[in-house]
PDB file of C-alpha atoms and ligand atoms in Angstrom:
ATOM      1  CA  GLU L  23     -31.140 -37.124  49.516  1.00  0.00           C
ATOM      2  CA  LEU L  24     -27.615 -36.867  47.692  1.00  0.00           C
ATOM      3  CA  SER L  25     -24.663 -36.640  49.668  1.00  0.00           C
ATOM      4  CA  GLN L  26     -22.932 -33.475  49.751  1.00  0.00           C
ATOM      5  CA  ARG L  27     -20.203 -34.890  47.261  1.00  0.00           C
ATOM      6  CA  LEU L  28     -22.066 -35.841  45.107  1.00  0.00           C
ATOM      7  CA  THR L  29     -24.448 -32.645  45.705  1.00  0.00           C
ATOM      8  CA  VAL L  30     -20.991 -30.419  44.872  1.00  0.00           C
ATOM      9  CA  VAL L  31     -20.470 -33.030  41.785  1.00  0.00           C
ATOM     10  CA  GLY L  32     -23.835 -32.325  40.377  1.00  0.00           C
ATOM     11  CA  ASP L  33     -23.397 -28.686  40.928  1.00  0.00           C
ATOM     12  CA  ALA L  34     -20.795 -28.821  38.497  1.00  0.00           C
ATOM     13  CA  VAL L  35     -23.160 -30.519  35.557  1.00  0.00           C
ATOM     14  CA  PRO L  36     -24.323 -28.018  33.382  1.00  0.00           C
ATOM     15  CA  LYS L  37     -28.118 -27.048  33.356  1.00  0.00           C
ATOM     16  CA  GLY L  38     -29.921 -29.041  30.408  1.00  0.00           C
ATOM     17  CA  ALA L  39     -26.869 -31.372  30.584  1.00  0.00           C
ATOM     18  CA  ARG L  40     -27.081 -35.317  28.525  1.00  0.00           C
ATOM     19  CA  LEU L  41     -24.889 -36.923  31.084  1.00  0.00           C
ATOM     20  CA  ALA L  42     -22.931 -40.066  31.149  1.00  0.00           C
ATOM     21  CA  ASP L  43     -22.567 -41.302  34.811  1.00  0.00           C
ATOM     22  CA  ILE L  44     -19.435 -43.664  34.851  1.00  0.00           C
ATOM     23  CA  GLY L  45     -19.026 -46.439  37.805  1.00  0.00           C
ATOM     24  CA  SER L  46     -22.561 -44.947  38.582  1.00  0.00           C
ATOM     25  CA  ASP L  47     -23.506 -47.778  41.034  1.00  0.00           C
ATOM     26  CA  HIS L  48     -27.197 -46.881  42.495  1.00  0.00           C
ATOM     27  CA  ALA L  49     -26.982 -44.216  39.725  1.00  0.00           C
ATOM     28  CA  TYR L  50     -27.863 -41.724  42.384  1.00  0.00           C
ATOM     29  CA  LEU L  51     -26.576 -38.450  41.065  1.00  0.00           C
ATOM     30  CA  PRO L  52     -28.586 -39.085  37.539  1.00  0.00           C
ATOM     31  CA  VAL L  53     -31.724 -39.816  39.267  1.00  0.00           C
ATOM     32  CA  ALA L  54     -31.485 -36.747  41.724  1.00  0.00           C
ATOM     33  CA  LEU L  55     -30.384 -34.692  38.954  1.00  0.00           C
ATOM     34  CA  MET L  56     -33.344 -35.686  36.764  1.00  0.00           C
ATOM     35  CA  LEU L  57     -35.960 -34.889  39.538  1.00  0.00           C
ATOM     36  CA  VAL L  58     -34.870 -31.677  39.530  1.00  0.00           C
ATOM     37  CA  GLU L  59     -34.803 -31.112  36.119  1.00  0.00           C
ATOM     38  CA  LYS L  60     -31.382 -30.021  36.237  1.00  0.00           C
ATOM     39  CA  ILE L  61     -30.367 -32.465  33.341  1.00  0.00           C
ATOM     40  CA  SER L  62     -32.400 -33.980  30.177  1.00  0.00           C
ATOM     41  CA  TYR L  63     -30.754 -37.552  29.652  1.00  0.00           C
ATOM     42  CA  ALA L  64     -28.453 -39.418  31.179  1.00  0.00           C
ATOM     43  CA  VAL L  65     -26.543 -42.881  30.694  1.00  0.00           C
ATOM     44  CA  CYS L  66     -25.416 -44.871  33.592  1.00  0.00           C
ATOM     45  CA  GLY L  67     -22.372 -46.620  33.108  1.00  0.00           C
ATOM     46  CA  GLU L  68     -21.617 -49.914  35.156  1.00  0.00           C
ATOM     47  CA  VAL L  69     -19.219 -52.288  34.875  1.00  0.00           C
ATOM     48  CA  VAL L  70     -19.828 -54.778  37.627  1.00  0.00           C
ATOM     49  CA  ALA L  71     -23.352 -56.444  37.791  1.00  0.00           C
ATOM     50  CA  GLY L  72     -24.319 -56.197  40.877  1.00  0.00           C
ATOM     51  CA  PRO L  73     -23.925 -52.147  41.120  1.00  0.00           C
ATOM     52  CA  PHE L  74     -25.224 -52.372  37.212  1.00  0.00           C
ATOM     53  CA  HIS L  75     -28.889 -53.962  38.888  1.00  0.00           C
ATOM     54  CA  SER L  76     -29.018 -51.543  41.718  1.00  0.00           C
ATOM     55  CA  ALA L  77     -28.584 -48.534  39.348  1.00  0.00           C
ATOM     56  CA  GLN L  78     -31.566 -50.169  36.910  1.00  0.00           C
ATOM     57  CA  LYS L  79     -33.342 -50.597  40.378  1.00  0.00           C
ATOM     58  CA  GLN L  80     -33.118 -47.395  41.246  1.00  0.00           C
ATOM     59  CA  VAL L  81     -34.130 -45.895  37.882  1.00  0.00           C
ATOM     60  CA  ALA L  82     -37.114 -47.834  37.450  1.00  0.00           C
ATOM     61  CA  LYS L  83     -38.344 -47.015  40.762  1.00  0.00           C
ATOM     62  CA  SER L  84     -38.460 -43.550  40.065  1.00  0.00           C
ATOM     63  CA  GLY L  85     -39.918 -43.654  37.311  1.00  0.00           C
ATOM     64  CA  LEU L  86     -37.019 -42.513  34.796  1.00  0.00           C
ATOM     65  CA  THR L  87     -36.758 -45.386  32.507  1.00  0.00           C
ATOM     66  CA  GLU L  88     -37.351 -43.252  29.477  1.00  0.00           C
ATOM     67  CA  LYS L  89     -34.923 -40.570  30.309  1.00  0.00           C
ATOM     68  CA  ILE L  90     -31.789 -42.351  32.281  1.00  0.00           C
ATOM     69  CA  VAL L  91     -30.460 -45.582  30.538  1.00  0.00           C
ATOM     70  CA  VAL L  92     -28.483 -47.735  32.176  1.00  0.00           C
ATOM     71  CA  ARG L  93     -25.520 -49.783  30.508  1.00  0.00           C
ATOM     72  CA  LEU L  94     -23.263 -52.725  31.474  1.00  0.00           C
ATOM     73  CA  ALA L  95     -19.693 -51.369  30.179  1.00  0.00           C
ATOM     74  CA  ASP L  96     -16.348 -50.919  31.185  1.00  0.00           C
ATOM     75  CA  GLY L  97     -15.742 -46.966  31.286  1.00  0.00           C
ATOM     76  CA  LEU L  98     -16.961 -44.746  28.447  1.00  0.00           C
ATOM     77  CA  GLU L  99     -17.526 -47.450  26.668  1.00  0.00           C
ATOM     78  CA  ALA L 100     -21.110 -47.062  27.999  1.00  0.00           C
ATOM     79  CA  ILE L 101     -21.824 -43.963  25.408  1.00  0.00           C
ATOM     80  CA  LYS L 102     -22.858 -44.053  22.173  1.00  0.00           C
ATOM     81  CA  ARG L 103     -22.351 -41.728  19.586  1.00  0.00           C
ATOM     82  CA  THR L 104     -26.064 -40.948  19.126  1.00  0.00           C
ATOM     83  CA  ASP L 105     -26.560 -40.526  23.049  1.00  0.00           C
ATOM     84  CA  GLU L 106     -25.053 -36.755  22.132  1.00  0.00           C
ATOM     85  CA  ILE L 107     -23.409 -36.979  25.593  1.00  0.00           C
ATOM     86  CA  ASN L 108     -22.098 -33.127  26.917  1.00  0.00           C
ATOM     87  CA  ALA L 109     -21.101 -33.972  30.273  1.00  0.00           C
ATOM     88  CA  ILE L 110     -19.708 -37.213  32.305  1.00  0.00           C
ATOM     89  CA  THR L 111     -19.393 -37.179  35.998  1.00  0.00           C
ATOM     90  CA  ILE L 112     -16.787 -39.975  37.095  1.00  0.00           C
ATOM     91  CA  ALA L 113     -16.910 -39.980  41.152  1.00  0.00           C
ATOM     92  CA  GLY L 114     -15.655 -42.360  43.959  1.00  0.00           C
ATOM     93  CA  MET L 115     -13.021 -43.864  42.719  1.00  0.00           C
ATOM     94  CA  GLY L 116      -9.002 -43.897  42.550  1.00  0.00           C
ATOM     95  CA  GLY L 117      -7.439 -40.590  40.178  1.00  0.00           C
ATOM     96  CA  THR L 118      -5.271 -43.536  38.320  1.00  0.00           C
ATOM     97  CA  LEU L 119      -8.290 -45.288  37.409  1.00  0.00           C
ATOM     98  CA  ILE L 120     -10.455 -42.494  35.935  1.00  0.00           C
ATOM     99  CA  ALA L 121      -7.245 -41.085  34.026  1.00  0.00           C
ATOM    100  CA  ASN L 122      -7.508 -44.543  32.538  1.00  0.00           C
ATOM    101  CA  ILE L 123     -11.208 -44.674  32.152  1.00  0.00           C
ATOM    102  CA  LEU L 124     -10.480 -41.329  29.899  1.00  0.00           C
ATOM    103  CA  GLU L 125      -7.509 -42.197  28.365  1.00  0.00           C
ATOM    104  CA  ASN L 126      -9.232 -45.685  27.187  1.00  0.00           C
ATOM    105  CA  GLY L 127     -12.063 -43.443  25.886  1.00  0.00           C
ATOM    106  CA  LYS L 128     -10.276 -40.873  24.581  1.00  0.00           C
ATOM    107  CA  THR L 129      -8.290 -44.202  22.116  1.00  0.00           C
ATOM    108  CA  GLN L 130     -11.804 -45.673  21.660  1.00  0.00           C
ATOM    109  CA  GLY L 131     -13.266 -42.520  20.086  1.00  0.00           C
ATOM    110  CA  GLN L 132     -15.882 -42.387  22.664  1.00  0.00           C
ATOM    111  CA  LEU L 133     -14.364 -39.298  24.544  1.00  0.00           C
ATOM    112  CA  THR L 134     -14.553 -36.108  21.880  1.00  0.00           C
ATOM    113  CA  GLY L 135     -12.959 -33.651  23.506  1.00  0.00           C
ATOM    114  CA  LYS L 136     -16.448 -31.717  23.761  1.00  0.00           C
ATOM    115  CA  GLU L 137     -17.512 -32.759  27.229  1.00  0.00           C
ATOM    116  CA  ARG L 138     -17.359 -30.984  30.395  1.00  0.00           C
ATOM    117  CA  LEU L 139     -15.561 -33.601  32.730  1.00  0.00           C
ATOM    118  CA  ILE L 140     -16.913 -33.809  36.415  1.00  0.00           C
ATOM    119  CA  LEU L 141     -14.262 -35.697  38.330  1.00  0.00           C
ATOM    120  CA  GLN L 142     -13.819 -36.730  41.597  1.00  0.00           C
ATOM    121  CA  PRO L 143     -11.450 -38.994  42.568  1.00  0.00           C
ATOM    122  CA  ASN L 144     -10.616 -40.468  46.307  1.00  0.00           C
ATOM    123  CA  VAL L 145      -7.056 -40.303  45.980  1.00  0.00           C
ATOM    124  CA  GLY L 146      -4.301 -39.764  43.357  1.00  0.00           C
ATOM    125  CA  GLU L 147      -5.614 -36.474  42.504  1.00  0.00           C
ATOM    126  CA  ALA L 148      -2.364 -35.535  40.733  1.00  0.00           C
ATOM    127  CA  ASN L 149      -2.756 -38.199  37.895  1.00  0.00           C
ATOM    128  CA  VAL L 150      -6.086 -36.523  36.683  1.00  0.00           C
ATOM    129  CA  ARG L 151      -4.708 -33.405  36.839  1.00  0.00           C
ATOM    130  CA  LEU L 152      -1.727 -34.507  35.252  1.00  0.00           C
ATOM    131  CA  TRP L 153      -4.082 -36.317  32.207  1.00  0.00           C
ATOM    132  CA  LEU L 154      -6.139 -33.638  31.810  1.00  0.00           C
ATOM    133  CA  GLN L 155      -2.949 -30.751  31.278  1.00  0.00           C
ATOM    134  CA  LYS L 156      -1.552 -33.914  28.710  1.00  0.00           C
ATOM    135  CA  GLU L 157      -4.477 -34.109  26.878  1.00  0.00           C
ATOM    136  CA  GLY L 158      -4.871 -30.308  26.481  1.00  0.00           C
ATOM    137  CA  TYR L 159      -8.004 -29.848  28.985  1.00  0.00           C
ATOM    138  CA  GLN L 160      -7.980 -26.621  31.323  1.00  0.00           C
ATOM    139  CA  ILE L 161      -9.160 -27.115  35.272  1.00  0.00           C
ATOM    140  CA  VAL L 162     -12.250 -24.961  35.122  1.00  0.00           C
ATOM    141  CA  GLY L 163     -13.053 -25.100  38.611  1.00  0.00           C
ATOM    142  CA  GLU L 164     -12.204 -27.398  41.647  1.00  0.00           C
ATOM    143  CA  ASN L 165     -13.887 -27.859  44.936  1.00  0.00           C
ATOM    144  CA  ILE L 166     -12.548 -29.680  48.386  1.00  0.00           C
ATOM    145  CA  LEU L 167     -15.083 -30.694  50.918  1.00  0.00           C
ATOM    146  CA  ALA L 168     -15.531 -32.815  53.809  1.00  0.00           C
ATOM    147  CA  GLU L 169     -17.954 -35.637  54.940  1.00  0.00           C
ATOM    148  CA  ASN L 170     -18.073 -38.026  57.271  1.00  0.00           C
ATOM    149  CA  ASP L 171     -14.522 -38.030  58.445  1.00  0.00           C
ATOM    150  CA  LYS L 172     -13.321 -38.244  54.794  1.00  0.00           C
ATOM    151  CA  ILE L 173     -12.308 -35.173  52.679  1.00  0.00           C
ATOM    152  CA  TYR L 174     -12.902 -35.105  48.731  1.00  0.00           C
ATOM    153  CA  GLU L 175     -11.804 -33.222  45.803  1.00  0.00           C
ATOM    154  CA  VAL L 176     -13.708 -32.173  42.719  1.00  0.00           C
ATOM    155  CA  ILE L 177     -11.870 -31.226  39.328  1.00  0.00           C
ATOM    156  CA  VAL L 178     -13.840 -29.815  36.811  1.00  0.00           C
ATOM    157  CA  ALA L 179     -12.024 -29.675  33.222  1.00  0.00           C
ATOM    158  CA  GLU L 180     -12.983 -28.495  29.264  1.00  0.00           C
ATOM    159  CA  LYS L 181     -10.878 -28.760  26.568  1.00  0.00           C
ATOM    160  CA  THR L 182     -10.512 -25.196  25.607  1.00  0.00           C
ATOM    161  CA  GLU L 183      -8.119 -23.408  23.393  1.00  0.00           C
ATOM    162  CA  GLN L 184      -6.533 -21.731  25.486  1.00  0.00           C
ATOM    163  CA  GLN L 185      -3.581 -23.745  26.784  1.00  0.00           C
ATOM    164  CA  GLN L 186      -3.079 -23.710  31.061  1.00  0.00           C
ATOM    165  CA  GLU L 187       0.174 -24.924  31.762  1.00  0.00           C
ATOM    166  CA  LEU L 188       0.071 -26.221  35.198  1.00  0.00           C
ATOM    167  CA  SER L 189       3.337 -26.045  37.539  1.00  0.00           C
ATOM    168  CA  GLU L 190       4.398 -28.987  39.692  1.00  0.00           C
ATOM    169  CA  LYS L 191       2.983 -27.694  42.753  1.00  0.00           C
ATOM    170  CA  GLU L 192      -0.575 -26.478  41.014  1.00  0.00           C
ATOM    171  CA  VAL L 193      -0.721 -30.547  39.738  1.00  0.00           C
ATOM    172  CA  PHE L 194      -0.258 -31.777  43.254  1.00  0.00           C
ATOM    173  CA  PHE L 195      -2.518 -29.733  45.383  1.00  0.00           C
ATOM    174  CA  GLY L 196      -5.037 -28.193  42.524  1.00  0.00           C
ATOM    175  CA  PRO L 197      -4.582 -25.367  40.910  1.00  0.00           C
ATOM    176  CA  TYR L 198      -7.963 -23.591  42.308  1.00  0.00           C
ATOM    177  CA  LEU L 199      -7.360 -25.352  45.792  1.00  0.00           C
ATOM    178  CA  LEU L 200      -3.456 -24.125  46.445  1.00  0.00           C
ATOM    179  CA  ALA L 201      -4.814 -20.330  45.464  1.00  0.00           C
ATOM    180  CA  GLU L 202      -7.903 -20.322  47.405  1.00  0.00           C
ATOM    181  CA  LYS L 203      -6.329 -22.413  50.516  1.00  0.00           C
ATOM    182  CA  ASN L 204      -9.487 -23.026  52.884  1.00  0.00           C
ATOM    183  CA  ASN L 205      -9.981 -24.439  55.815  1.00  0.00           C
ATOM    184  CA  VAL L 206     -10.528 -27.965  54.248  1.00  0.00           C
ATOM    185  CA  PHE L 207      -7.428 -27.775  52.342  1.00  0.00           C
ATOM    186  CA  LEU L 208      -5.426 -26.779  55.068  1.00  0.00           C
ATOM    187  CA  LYS L 209      -6.999 -29.805  57.159  1.00  0.00           C
ATOM    188  CA  LYS L 210      -6.167 -32.228  54.306  1.00  0.00           C
ATOM    189  CA  TRP L 211      -2.448 -31.224  53.964  1.00  0.00           C
ATOM    190  CA  ARG L 212      -1.833 -31.296  57.525  1.00  0.00           C
ATOM    191  CA  GLN L 213      -3.176 -34.776  57.634  1.00  0.00           C
ATOM    192  CA  GLU L 214      -0.986 -35.539  54.423  1.00  0.00           C
ATOM    193  CA  GLN L 215       1.804 -34.119  56.020  1.00  0.00           C
ATOM    194  CA  GLN L 216       1.500 -36.408  59.299  1.00  0.00           C
ATOM    195  CA  ALA L 217       1.189 -39.368  57.128  1.00  0.00           C
ATOM    196  CA  LEU L 218       4.319 -38.521  54.958  1.00  0.00           C
ATOM    197  CA  LYS L 219       6.296 -38.023  57.763  1.00  0.00           C
ATOM    198  CA  LYS L 220       5.607 -41.402  59.170  1.00  0.00           C
ATOM    199  CA  VAL L 221       6.184 -43.287  55.727  1.00  0.00           C
ATOM    200  CA  LEU L 222       9.511 -41.333  55.242  1.00  0.00           C
ATOM    201  CA  ALA L 223      10.496 -42.080  58.742  1.00  0.00           C
ATOM    202  CA  GLN L 224       9.669 -45.946  58.059  1.00  0.00           C
ATOM    203  CA  LEU L 225      11.671 -45.895  54.428  1.00  0.00           C
ATOM    204  CA  GLN L 226      14.633 -44.264  56.549  1.00  0.00           C
ATOM    205  CA  LYS L 227      14.576 -47.421  58.651  1.00  0.00           C
ATOM    206  CA  ALA L 228      14.872 -49.978  55.774  1.00  0.00           C
ATOM    207  CA  LYS L 229      18.177 -51.648  55.514  1.00  0.00           C
ATOM    208  CA  VAL L 230      18.470 -50.267  51.933  1.00  0.00           C
ATOM    209  CA  ILE L 231      17.053 -46.903  51.533  1.00  0.00           C
ATOM    210  CA  PRO L 232      14.960 -46.360  48.791  1.00  0.00           C
ATOM    211  CA  GLU L 233      16.523 -42.668  47.937  1.00  0.00           C
ATOM    212  CA  GLU L 234      14.233 -42.172  44.941  1.00  0.00           C
ATOM    213  CA  LYS L 235      11.323 -42.362  47.020  1.00  0.00           C
ATOM    214  CA  VAL L 236      12.796 -40.912  49.570  1.00  0.00           C
ATOM    215  CA  ALA L 237      13.805 -37.477  47.790  1.00  0.00           C
ATOM    216  CA  GLU L 238      10.311 -37.436  46.444  1.00  0.00           C
ATOM    217  CA  ILE L 239       8.584 -37.635  49.858  1.00  0.00           C
ATOM    218  CA  GLN L 240      10.993 -34.920  50.669  1.00  0.00           C
ATOM    219  CA  LYS L 241      10.108 -32.621  48.225  1.00  0.00           C
ATOM    220  CA  GLU L 242       6.432 -32.857  48.757  1.00  0.00           C
ATOM    221  CA  LEU L 243       7.063 -32.236  52.626  1.00  0.00           C
ATOM    222  CA  SER L 244       8.911 -28.966  51.774  1.00  0.00           C
ATOM    223  CA  TRP L 245       5.455 -27.996  49.492  1.00  0.00           C
ATOM    224  CA  ILE L 246       3.321 -28.892  52.713  1.00  0.00           C
ATOM    225  CA  GLU L 247       4.927 -27.070  54.720  1.00  0.00           C
ATOM    226  CA  GLU L 248       5.340 -24.014  52.887  1.00  0.00           C
ATOM    227  CA  VAL L 249       1.265 -24.166  52.170  1.00  0.00           C
ATOM    228  CA  VAL L 250       0.115 -24.932  55.998  1.00  0.00           C
ATOM    229  CA  SER L 251       2.313 -22.872  57.780  1.00  0.00           C
TER     230      SER L 251
HETATM  231  N1  SAM A 324     -20.335 -42.775  41.635  1.00  0.00           N
HETATM  232  C1  SAM A 324     -20.513 -43.226  42.559  1.00  0.00           C
HETATM  233  C2  SAM A 324     -20.336 -42.580  43.710  1.00  0.00           C
HETATM  234  O1  SAM A 324     -19.453 -41.560  43.500  1.00  0.00           O
HETATM  235  O2  SAM A 324     -21.037 -42.328  44.755  1.00  0.00           O
HETATM  236  C3  SAM A 324     -20.258 -44.673  43.047  1.00  0.00           C
HETATM  237  C4  SAM A 324     -18.899 -44.800  43.466  1.00  0.00           C
HETATM  238  S1  SAM A 324     -18.677 -46.509  43.780  1.00  0.00           S
HETATM  239  C5  SAM A 324     -17.297 -46.710  45.128  1.00  0.00           C
HETATM  240  C6  SAM A 324     -17.548 -46.835  42.632  1.00  0.00           C
HETATM  241  C7  SAM A 324     -18.216 -47.743  41.102  1.00  0.00           C
HETATM  242  O3  SAM A 324     -17.376 -47.899  39.748  1.00  0.00           O
HETATM  243  C8  SAM A 324     -18.216 -49.418  41.769  1.00  0.00           C
HETATM  244  O4  SAM A 324     -20.340 -49.437  41.537  1.00  0.00           O
HETATM  245  C9  SAM A 324     -17.692 -49.868  40.691  1.00  0.00           C
HETATM  246  O5  SAM A 324     -18.207 -51.254  39.894  1.00  0.00           O
HETATM  247  C10 SAM A 324     -17.583 -48.836  39.493  1.00  0.00           C
HETATM  248  N2  SAM A 324     -16.838 -49.220  38.004  1.00  0.00           N
HETATM  249  C11 SAM A 324     -15.080 -49.281  38.317  1.00  0.00           C
HETATM  250  N3  SAM A 324     -14.607 -48.962  37.553  1.00  0.00           N
HETATM  251  C12 SAM A 324     -15.250 -48.988  36.569  1.00  0.00           C
HETATM  252  C13 SAM A 324     -15.244 -48.985  35.167  1.00  0.00           C
HETATM  253  N4  SAM A 324     -13.777 -49.138  34.351  1.00  0.00           N
HETATM  254  N5  SAM A 324     -16.146 -48.736  34.274  1.00  0.00           N
HETATM  255  C14 SAM A 324     -17.347 -48.690  34.944  1.00  0.00           C
HETATM  256  N6  SAM A 324     -17.734 -48.563  36.317  1.00  0.00           N
HETATM  257  C15 SAM A 324     -16.692 -48.876  37.016  1.00  0.00           C
END
């Protein structure tokens, strides 16, 4: 059974997709989607030997070796042109790593811009949105969910003609999440508020106060206050 987190990621994969799941670990997501015939083909990419082997085992155990290919590769290097991938999932990593994987994939030509991107950063979501904005992607949907005492965000993006100009606040909170302000979102930002207040107090006790960092946190705290109150 898929976690709720991966279920939400999978829900954003288009029906019949040719999927690349990067950092696939056990290949749970592509296997689950293939078993319900949501996707027609998948590549699982893993850069670490251990997870690569567990992905291979899972695919074999599920009898899906004809339809799911597992490759040991760094980021989008797992994708070949002949795969005709039209959806990419990158889940369960930091936002900076996700943005780096996308940037390298663009530079190396594995990312064509025609794929739907479904991204689930564990932290650093703003870095993902900044990269998408810089590259002319439009965020077409966002989700936030709580599972096992953790809160996860899912960002879905496509490259379209339409330009999307996100405000600084939208980059920080997520344009859809900010518009909706659901209970999970409010919970997340109340927790962040407490954490940032502690960081700020620590910084202000330092011998040499890092003024820039303090100002940045104060700005974020004022945004958060506005949003949660
Ligand atoms: N995607 C799965 C999920 O969301 O449950 C697994 C997440 S797991 C925490 C992150 C995986 O990404 C690890 O197995 C790690 O080896 C892999 N990974 C990290 N950097 C990677 C890269 N540059 N290319 C491919 N895989 C990578």
